[in-house]
Short mmCIF file of C-alpha atoms and ligand atoms in Angstrom, two decimals:
data_model
loop_
_atom_site.label_atom_id
_atom_site.label_comp_id
_atom_site.label_asym_id
_atom_site.label_seq_id
_atom_site.Cartn_x
_atom_site.Cartn_y
_atom_site.Cartn_z
CA MET X 1 -0.10 0.04 -0.33
CA SER X 2 1.11 3.20 -0.90
CA THR X 3 1.14 6.66 1.50
CA SER X 4 1.76 8.83 -1.67
CA ILE X 5 -1.31 11.09 -2.86
CA ALA X 6 -2.50 9.84 -5.86
CA HIS X 7 -6.29 10.30 -6.09
CA GLY X 8 -7.21 10.27 -10.11
CA HIS X 9 -10.55 11.92 -10.14
CA LEU X 10 -10.24 12.82 -6.69
CA ALA X 11 -8.38 15.55 -7.72
CA ASP X 12 -8.74 18.31 -5.27
CA ILE X 13 -6.72 16.53 -2.86
CA ASP X 14 -3.61 16.51 -5.53
CA ARG X 15 -4.32 20.18 -6.06
CA ILE X 16 -3.58 21.36 -2.67
CA ALA X 17 -0.86 18.57 -2.33
CA GLN X 18 1.79 21.43 -2.44
CA VAL X 19 0.29 23.81 0.07
CA GLY X 20 1.86 23.99 3.42
CA GLN X 21 4.30 21.05 3.17
CA ASP X 22 6.25 21.09 6.19
CA ARG X 23 10.06 20.42 4.75
CA LYS X 24 11.46 20.23 8.18
CA ARG X 25 8.76 17.98 10.06
CA GLY X 26 7.30 16.02 6.90
CA GLY X 27 3.89 15.99 6.20
CA TYR X 28 1.88 19.56 6.46
CA SER X 29 1.64 22.40 8.79
CA ARG X 30 -1.11 24.48 7.83
CA HIS X 31 -1.94 27.06 10.67
CA LEU X 32 -4.56 29.68 10.74
CA TRP X 33 -3.90 33.32 9.33
CA GLN X 34 -0.46 31.79 7.95
CA ALA X 35 0.67 31.74 4.31
CA ALA X 36 -0.70 27.96 3.77
CA ASP X 37 -3.96 28.54 5.82
CA LEU X 38 -4.51 31.47 3.56
CA GLU X 39 -3.97 30.04 0.34
CA LEU X 40 -6.00 26.99 0.97
CA ARG X 41 -9.15 29.56 1.91
CA GLU X 42 -8.51 31.03 -1.49
CA TRP X 43 -8.05 27.15 -3.01
CA PHE X 44 -11.69 26.80 -1.39
CA ILE X 45 -13.26 30.19 -2.33
CA GLN X 46 -12.16 29.27 -6.07
CA ARG X 47 -13.59 26.09 -5.72
CA ALA X 48 -16.75 27.00 -4.39
CA GLY X 49 -16.94 29.62 -7.37
CA ASP X 50 -16.74 26.87 -9.99
CA LEU X 51 -19.67 25.17 -8.39
CA ASN X 52 -21.40 28.78 -8.28
CA LEU X 53 -21.73 28.67 -4.61
CA ASP X 54 -21.85 32.34 -3.01
CA VAL X 55 -18.98 32.60 -0.36
CA GLU X 56 -18.98 34.50 3.02
CA THR X 57 -16.96 34.62 5.68
CA ASP X 58 -18.32 34.91 9.37
CA ARG X 59 -17.38 36.93 12.22
CA ASN X 60 -15.20 34.26 13.47
CA GLY X 61 -13.21 33.56 10.17
CA ASN X 62 -15.35 30.54 9.27
CA ILE X 63 -16.03 30.40 5.56
CA TRP X 64 -19.67 29.81 3.99
CA ALA X 65 -20.45 28.50 0.43
CA TRP X 66 -23.84 28.60 -0.35
CA TRP X 67 -25.91 26.55 -2.78
CA GLY X 68 -28.79 29.19 -3.40
CA PRO X 69 -29.67 31.89 -0.90
CA PRO X 70 -28.62 31.48 2.58
CA GLY X 71 -31.25 31.15 5.21
CA GLU X 72 -32.23 29.66 8.96
CA GLY X 73 -32.54 25.97 9.43
CA ALA X 74 -29.96 25.06 6.41
CA VAL X 75 -28.45 21.72 5.47
CA VAL X 76 -24.65 22.05 6.03
CA THR X 77 -21.65 19.85 5.81
CA GLY X 78 -17.86 20.51 5.95
CA SER X 79 -14.82 20.21 8.15
CA HIS X 80 -11.59 22.05 8.19
CA LEU X 81 -8.39 23.13 6.14
CA ASP X 82 -5.90 23.53 8.79
CA SER X 83 -3.73 20.86 10.23
CA VAL X 84 -1.27 20.05 13.32
CA PRO X 85 2.36 20.84 12.78
CA GLY X 86 3.70 17.81 10.29
CA GLY X 87 0.02 16.55 10.01
CA GLY X 88 -1.37 14.18 7.35
CA ALA X 89 -3.31 15.45 3.87
CA PHE X 90 -6.70 13.86 5.06
CA ASP X 91 -7.58 15.10 8.46
CA GLY X 92 -9.75 18.27 7.48
CA PRO X 93 -9.51 18.36 3.98
CA LEU X 94 -11.01 15.38 3.17
CA GLY X 95 -14.17 16.59 4.65
CA VAL X 96 -13.97 19.70 2.47
CA ILE X 97 -13.44 18.22 -0.73
CA SER X 98 -15.89 15.40 -0.36
CA ALA X 99 -18.61 18.25 0.05
CA LEU X 100 -17.52 20.02 -2.93
CA GLU X 101 -17.74 16.49 -4.91
CA ALA X 102 -20.93 15.82 -3.46
CA VAL X 103 -22.49 19.36 -4.47
CA GLY X 104 -20.67 19.03 -7.96
CA ARG X 105 -22.30 15.66 -8.05
CA LEU X 106 -25.94 16.79 -7.23
CA GLN X 107 -25.57 19.67 -9.40
CA GLN X 108 -25.08 17.29 -12.54
CA ALA X 109 -27.99 15.05 -11.40
CA GLY X 110 -30.34 18.38 -11.78
CA VAL X 111 -30.73 18.44 -8.04
CA HIS X 112 -32.29 21.83 -6.70
CA PRO X 113 -32.01 22.22 -2.99
CA THR X 114 -35.42 22.53 -1.38
CA LYS X 115 -33.89 23.97 1.39
CA PRO X 116 -31.04 26.03 2.26
CA PHE X 117 -27.40 24.56 1.67
CA ALA X 118 -24.30 25.19 2.52
CA ILE X 119 -20.62 24.04 2.45
CA LEU X 120 -18.66 25.11 6.01
CA VAL X 121 -15.06 25.46 6.22
CA PHE X 122 -14.22 26.01 10.09
CA ALA X 123 -11.28 28.01 11.27
CA GLU X 124 -8.45 26.77 13.21
CA GLU X 125 -9.72 23.09 14.44
CA GLU X 126 -6.49 21.63 15.53
CA GLY X 127 -5.50 25.03 17.61
CA SER X 128 -2.18 24.15 16.53
CA ARG X 129 -1.10 27.66 16.54
CA PHE X 130 -2.87 29.32 19.46
CA GLY X 131 -3.39 26.13 21.73
CA VAL X 132 -6.99 25.83 21.94
CA ALA X 133 -8.73 23.93 19.35
CA CYS X 134 -12.00 24.27 17.15
CA LEU X 135 -11.61 28.15 17.60
CA GLY X 136 -14.10 28.75 14.71
CA SER X 137 -16.82 26.42 16.38
CA GLY X 138 -16.10 27.57 19.65
CA LEU X 139 -16.33 31.00 18.98
CA MET X 140 -19.70 30.84 16.96
CA THR X 141 -21.24 28.93 19.55
CA GLY X 142 -20.23 31.01 22.45
CA LYS X 143 -18.13 28.32 24.02
CA LEU X 144 -15.01 30.35 23.99
CA ASP X 145 -14.87 33.64 25.17
CA PRO X 146 -13.69 36.21 22.11
CA ALA X 147 -11.31 38.40 24.58
CA ARG X 148 -9.49 35.17 25.61
CA VAL X 149 -9.21 34.06 22.00
CA LEU X 150 -7.84 37.37 20.92
CA ALA X 151 -5.10 37.65 23.78
CA LEU X 152 -3.92 33.85 22.88
CA SER X 153 -0.28 33.97 21.35
CA ASP X 154 1.57 31.55 19.43
CA ALA X 155 5.11 30.40 19.47
CA ASP X 156 6.72 33.72 18.45
CA GLY X 157 4.38 35.69 20.77
CA ILE X 158 2.02 36.87 18.27
CA THR X 159 -1.43 37.41 19.28
CA PHE X 160 -4.53 35.89 17.65
CA ALA X 161 -5.50 39.55 17.34
CA ASP X 162 -2.55 40.59 15.42
CA ALA X 163 -2.32 37.74 13.42
CA ALA X 164 -6.07 38.35 12.44
CA LYS X 165 -5.32 41.55 11.57
CA HIS X 166 -2.17 41.05 9.65
CA ALA X 167 -4.11 38.59 7.62
CA GLY X 168 -6.54 41.20 6.78
CA PHE X 169 -9.42 39.86 9.24
CA SER X 170 -11.59 42.19 11.30
CA THR X 171 -12.00 40.64 14.88
CA SER X 172 -14.55 43.67 15.75
CA ALA X 173 -17.15 41.21 16.02
CA LEU X 174 -15.73 37.86 16.91
CA GLY X 175 -17.77 35.48 19.11
CA TYR X 176 -21.21 34.30 19.82
CA ASP X 177 -23.06 34.54 16.45
CA LYS X 178 -26.69 34.08 16.69
CA GLU X 179 -27.59 34.40 13.22
CA ALA X 180 -24.83 31.68 11.94
CA LEU X 181 -26.05 28.91 14.47
CA SER X 182 -29.80 29.63 13.25
CA ARG X 183 -28.55 29.22 9.82
CA ILE X 184 -27.46 25.25 10.61
CA GLY X 185 -30.70 22.86 10.36
CA VAL X 186 -28.36 20.32 10.49
CA PHE X 187 -24.41 19.64 10.43
CA ILE X 188 -22.73 16.67 8.93
CA GLU X 189 -18.90 16.36 8.83
CA LEU X 190 -17.06 13.45 7.10
CA HIS X 191 -13.68 12.85 8.41
CA VAL X 192 -10.90 10.66 7.71
CA GLU X 193 -10.84 7.82 10.41
CA GLN X 194 -7.87 8.60 13.07
CA GLY X 195 -7.72 4.81 14.31
CA ARG X 196 -7.63 1.49 13.34
CA GLY X 197 -11.58 1.21 14.14
CA LEU X 198 -12.38 0.19 10.17
CA ILE X 199 -9.52 -1.74 9.73
CA GLU X 200 -10.90 -3.77 12.31
CA LEU X 201 -14.31 -3.86 11.08
CA GLY X 202 -13.41 -4.24 7.53
CA SER X 203 -15.46 -1.44 6.46
CA PRO X 204 -15.10 1.44 4.43
CA THR X 205 -17.10 3.95 6.44
CA ALA X 206 -19.04 4.40 9.40
CA LEU X 207 -20.87 6.55 11.71
CA ALA X 208 -19.95 8.74 14.44
CA SER X 209 -21.83 7.66 17.78
CA SER X 210 -19.60 9.64 20.21
CA ILE X 211 -16.40 11.60 20.58
CA LEU X 212 -14.07 11.17 24.08
CA ALA X 213 -14.34 13.74 27.01
CA HIS X 214 -11.01 15.76 26.21
CA GLY X 215 -8.90 18.43 27.31
CA ARG X 216 -5.46 20.24 27.21
CA TRP X 217 -3.60 21.68 30.28
CA THR X 218 -0.10 23.28 30.57
CA LEU X 219 1.96 21.79 33.52
CA THR X 220 5.33 24.01 34.83
CA PHE X 221 7.99 22.86 36.48
CA LYS X 222 10.47 25.16 38.43
CA GLY X 223 14.13 24.77 39.30
CA GLN X 224 16.95 26.72 39.56
CA GLY X 225 18.85 27.88 36.36
CA ASN X 226 22.78 27.08 36.54
CA HIS X 227 25.67 26.07 34.93
CA ALA X 228 25.57 22.63 33.08
CA GLY X 229 29.35 22.43 34.03
CA ALA X 230 30.35 24.12 37.45
CA THR X 231 27.15 22.78 39.32
CA LEU X 232 27.62 19.54 41.03
CA MET X 233 24.94 16.78 40.58
CA ALA X 234 24.15 16.72 44.46
CA ASP X 235 23.76 20.59 43.88
CA ARG X 236 20.94 20.73 41.33
CA ASP X 237 17.46 21.34 41.11
CA ASP X 238 16.96 20.71 37.82
CA PRO X 239 13.35 20.69 36.52
CA MET X 240 13.80 18.55 33.39
CA VAL X 241 14.23 15.59 35.47
CA ALA X 242 11.07 16.23 37.60
CA ALA X 243 9.19 16.75 33.99
CA ALA X 244 10.70 13.59 32.79
CA ARG X 245 9.39 11.84 35.79
CA ALA X 246 6.29 13.56 35.09
CA VAL X 247 5.89 12.24 31.46
CA LEU X 248 5.96 8.42 32.80
CA GLU X 249 3.55 9.06 35.70
CA ILE X 250 1.51 10.30 33.08
CA ARG X 251 1.47 7.29 31.05
CA ASP X 252 1.24 5.34 34.06
CA ALA X 253 -1.68 7.17 35.38
CA ALA X 254 -3.23 6.97 32.03
CA LEU X 255 -2.99 3.14 32.16
CA SER X 256 -4.75 2.49 35.15
CA PHE X 257 -7.67 4.28 33.56
CA LYS X 258 -9.95 2.14 31.32
CA GLY X 259 -9.53 3.40 27.80
CA ALA X 260 -8.06 6.41 29.21
CA ARG X 261 -5.34 8.31 26.75
CA ALA X 262 -2.85 10.80 27.96
CA THR X 263 -0.08 12.40 25.86
CA VAL X 264 2.92 14.83 26.55
CA GLY X 265 3.11 16.29 22.97
CA LYS X 266 5.08 19.38 23.37
CA ILE X 267 8.02 20.29 26.56
CA SER X 268 9.99 23.14 26.37
CA ALA X 269 12.76 24.28 28.83
CA ASN X 270 13.63 27.41 29.58
CA PRO X 271 15.58 29.57 29.00
CA GLY X 272 16.92 26.27 26.94
CA GLY X 273 20.31 26.05 26.24
CA ALA X 274 22.84 22.89 25.77
CA ASN X 275 24.87 23.95 28.84
CA VAL X 276 22.46 25.78 31.07
CA ILE X 277 20.32 23.61 33.73
CA ALA X 278 16.68 24.92 32.93
CA SER X 279 15.17 27.03 35.44
CA SER X 280 11.52 25.89 34.40
CA VAL X 281 10.06 23.45 32.29
CA THR X 282 6.49 23.59 30.81
CA MET X 283 4.53 20.67 29.13
CA THR X 284 1.56 20.23 27.52
CA LEU X 285 -0.92 17.48 28.42
CA ASP X 286 -3.86 16.29 26.56
CA ALA X 287 -5.92 13.55 28.43
CA ARG X 288 -9.19 11.93 27.12
CA ALA X 289 -11.24 8.87 28.43
CA ASP X 290 -14.59 7.85 28.04
CA SER X 291 -16.86 10.27 30.31
CA ASP X 292 -16.56 13.74 31.73
CA GLU X 293 -15.99 12.06 35.25
CA SER X 294 -13.29 9.52 34.28
CA THR X 295 -11.30 12.40 32.56
CA ARG X 296 -11.37 14.58 35.58
CA ALA X 297 -10.46 11.57 37.54
CA LEU X 298 -7.22 10.97 35.30
CA VAL X 299 -6.36 14.49 35.34
CA ASP X 300 -6.72 14.70 39.27
CA ASP X 301 -4.63 11.82 39.71
CA ILE X 302 -1.82 13.25 37.18
CA VAL X 303 -1.86 16.45 38.87
CA LYS X 304 -1.38 14.07 42.37
CA ARG X 305 1.32 12.19 40.63
CA VAL X 306 3.66 14.62 38.90
CA GLY X 307 4.26 17.75 41.62
CA ALA X 308 3.93 20.63 38.87
CA LYS X 309 4.32 24.17 40.41
CA SER X 310 1.49 25.27 38.49
CA VAL X 311 -1.45 23.16 36.08
CA THR X 312 -3.12 25.76 33.78
CA GLU X 313 -6.59 24.13 32.11
CA ASP X 314 -6.24 25.45 28.39
CA SER X 315 -9.29 23.47 26.92
CA TRP X 316 -12.10 21.37 27.91
CA SER X 317 -14.48 19.24 25.80
CA PRO X 318 -17.14 17.52 27.51
CA GLU X 319 -18.04 13.86 25.68
CA VAL X 320 -20.36 14.06 22.94
CA ARG X 321 -22.92 11.66 21.94
CA PHE X 322 -24.55 12.05 18.43
CA ASP X 323 -27.80 12.48 17.74
CA SER X 324 -29.53 8.98 17.43
CA ASP X 325 -31.92 10.76 15.04
CA ILE X 326 -29.76 11.86 12.91
CA ALA X 327 -28.06 8.60 12.93
CA THR X 328 -31.03 6.96 11.60
CA LYS X 329 -31.62 9.13 8.96
CA LEU X 330 -27.97 8.82 7.99
CA ARG X 331 -28.40 4.88 8.05
CA LYS X 332 -31.28 5.33 5.74
CA ALA X 333 -29.44 7.13 3.29
CA ILE X 334 -26.63 4.93 2.94
CA GLY X 335 -27.52 1.71 4.75
CA GLU X 336 -25.93 -0.25 7.56
CA VAL X 337 -22.60 1.00 8.51
CA PRO X 338 -21.09 0.15 11.81
CA MET X 339 -21.08 3.06 14.39
CA LEU X 340 -17.62 4.10 16.02
CA PRO X 341 -16.77 6.05 18.88
CA SER X 342 -13.87 9.05 18.20
CA GLY X 343 -10.91 9.21 20.17
CA ALA X 344 -10.62 12.35 18.24
CA GLY X 345 -12.22 15.98 18.71
CA HIS X 346 -14.16 17.68 15.88
CA ASP X 347 -16.18 20.92 15.24
CA ALA X 348 -19.13 18.56 14.86
CA GLY X 349 -18.48 17.86 18.59
CA VAL X 350 -18.98 21.54 19.40
CA LEU X 351 -22.00 21.89 17.60
CA ALA X 352 -23.56 18.48 18.87
CA ASP X 353 -25.49 20.42 21.34
CA VAL X 354 -26.85 23.40 19.51
CA ALA X 355 -27.71 21.42 16.27
CA PRO X 356 -28.61 18.00 15.06
CA THR X 357 -25.18 16.64 14.03
CA GLY X 358 -23.54 13.64 12.59
CA MET X 359 -20.35 12.19 11.13
CA ILE X 360 -19.29 10.07 8.58
CA PHE X 361 -15.89 8.34 9.18
CA VAL X 362 -13.67 7.13 6.07
CA ARG X 363 -10.98 4.06 6.41
CA ASN X 364 -7.85 4.99 7.48
CA PRO X 365 -5.31 1.74 6.25
CA THR X 366 -2.63 2.98 8.07
CA GLY X 367 -4.68 3.30 11.41
CA VAL X 368 -2.10 6.65 11.77
CA SER X 369 -3.23 10.20 11.60
CA HIS X 370 -1.61 13.64 12.90
CA ALA X 371 1.20 12.37 10.83
CA PRO X 372 2.30 12.06 7.21
CA GLU X 373 1.08 8.38 7.25
CA GLU X 374 -2.35 9.48 7.64
CA PHE X 375 -4.16 7.94 4.64
CA ALA X 376 -7.37 7.13 2.53
CA GLU X 377 -7.62 4.66 -0.37
CA LEU X 378 -9.40 6.26 -3.28
CA ALA X 379 -11.90 3.88 -3.51
CA ASP X 380 -12.59 4.53 0.36
CA CYS X 381 -12.64 8.40 -0.22
CA VAL X 382 -15.29 7.50 -3.17
CA ALA X 383 -17.48 5.46 -0.76
CA GLY X 384 -17.45 8.14 1.86
CA ILE X 385 -18.57 10.61 -0.93
CA ASP X 386 -21.41 8.16 -1.88
CA ALA X 387 -22.19 8.28 1.42
CA LEU X 388 -22.55 11.81 1.90
CA GLU X 389 -24.03 12.33 -1.57
CA SER X 390 -27.03 10.11 -0.53
CA VAL X 391 -27.20 11.53 2.99
CA LEU X 392 -27.56 14.90 1.29
CA ARG X 393 -30.08 13.97 -0.89
CA GLY X 394 -32.03 12.83 1.54
CA LEU X 395 -31.56 16.28 3.60
CA LEU X 396 -32.24 18.52 0.52
C1 GLV R 401 -8.12 16.95 16.85
O1 GLV R 401 -7.94 16.20 16.04
C2 GLV R 401 -7.89 16.60 18.07
O2 GLV R 401 -8.49 15.65 18.90
O3 GLV R 401 -7.09 17.07 19.09
MN1 MN R 402 -9.90 16.88 11.91
MN1 MN R 403 -6.81 16.24 13.88
#
């Protein structure tokens, strides 16, 4: 099996294959308001234009492409175009591209929507640049405070407010968007599967049943900055050692909770010199489990074990159970498909308590995601588009 991107008539995957390639890490780094993100936004606007869709960007940077006049209670489908650092080609773009493909097919078949219909591209699902995931959907639904988001800063100390301004996006009306929400009558997100669920089930597609509760925290360990050569081992207060122990404790804590996952994906020593004992170390903690209570209990256990100087909660996403009526409608449109829980977070999860929401997963034969090896075979992508097209036909 090849992991190269050669998708024949799923040409959009190839068309955007050059955008945001990360030569250093491999894969893609496509982050909000940076060049690759802006280029992908332009690409999407053009593709929507080819389908005669009317494009507007909302107060929170999400892009809507309307087939027919905008209106309340619309059928909405879409996903995101940003990536994690060094991510794969499919997480996000597959949902956007499948939506464009499905609309193209429906138009060719002479379908005229009887309800408002839009493709929606959410801004910054991964939270890779500013640390908080699902910014576009979180702001729209009022789950994220705009003042907090404006002040978030990236690794170079650039705030969200400045980055948006530099990209020519006005943040004056950032936040809860009642009008946009009233337009979502139903939201369907197609997404590449991010684990091994569909490999094991032997099925090209599935519907999402739920999303694990999850959150992100920053842990800080303090010590005494000092000279790497002049300070005897016995005289050191090195926070890197405490941080290293913490990583092992975090792994052990997650192993002791059934089905839980905990990850330290980023660690940084301050000031960060090869011949300097750090004065502090910060690390991220991503923790997930199958209920809010068990995720909270896991994090409480971790905090007790690691003895960090400070622990800050950066984000919290409660467990999501997707609407069973929508799942029934989806099954009616596409036939019997398995249901899968998702270990990954999605904008669909943020919307799930404000609108009827469903998700379609497409098999990932590598079982790897958030890494360049993430993949989907053309035949499975086509099965996903077939499913989305049938679902949209049934809803329009
Ligand atoms: C998004 O993919 C997440 O689950 O972090
Ligand atoms: Mn995603
Ligand atoms: Mn992702």
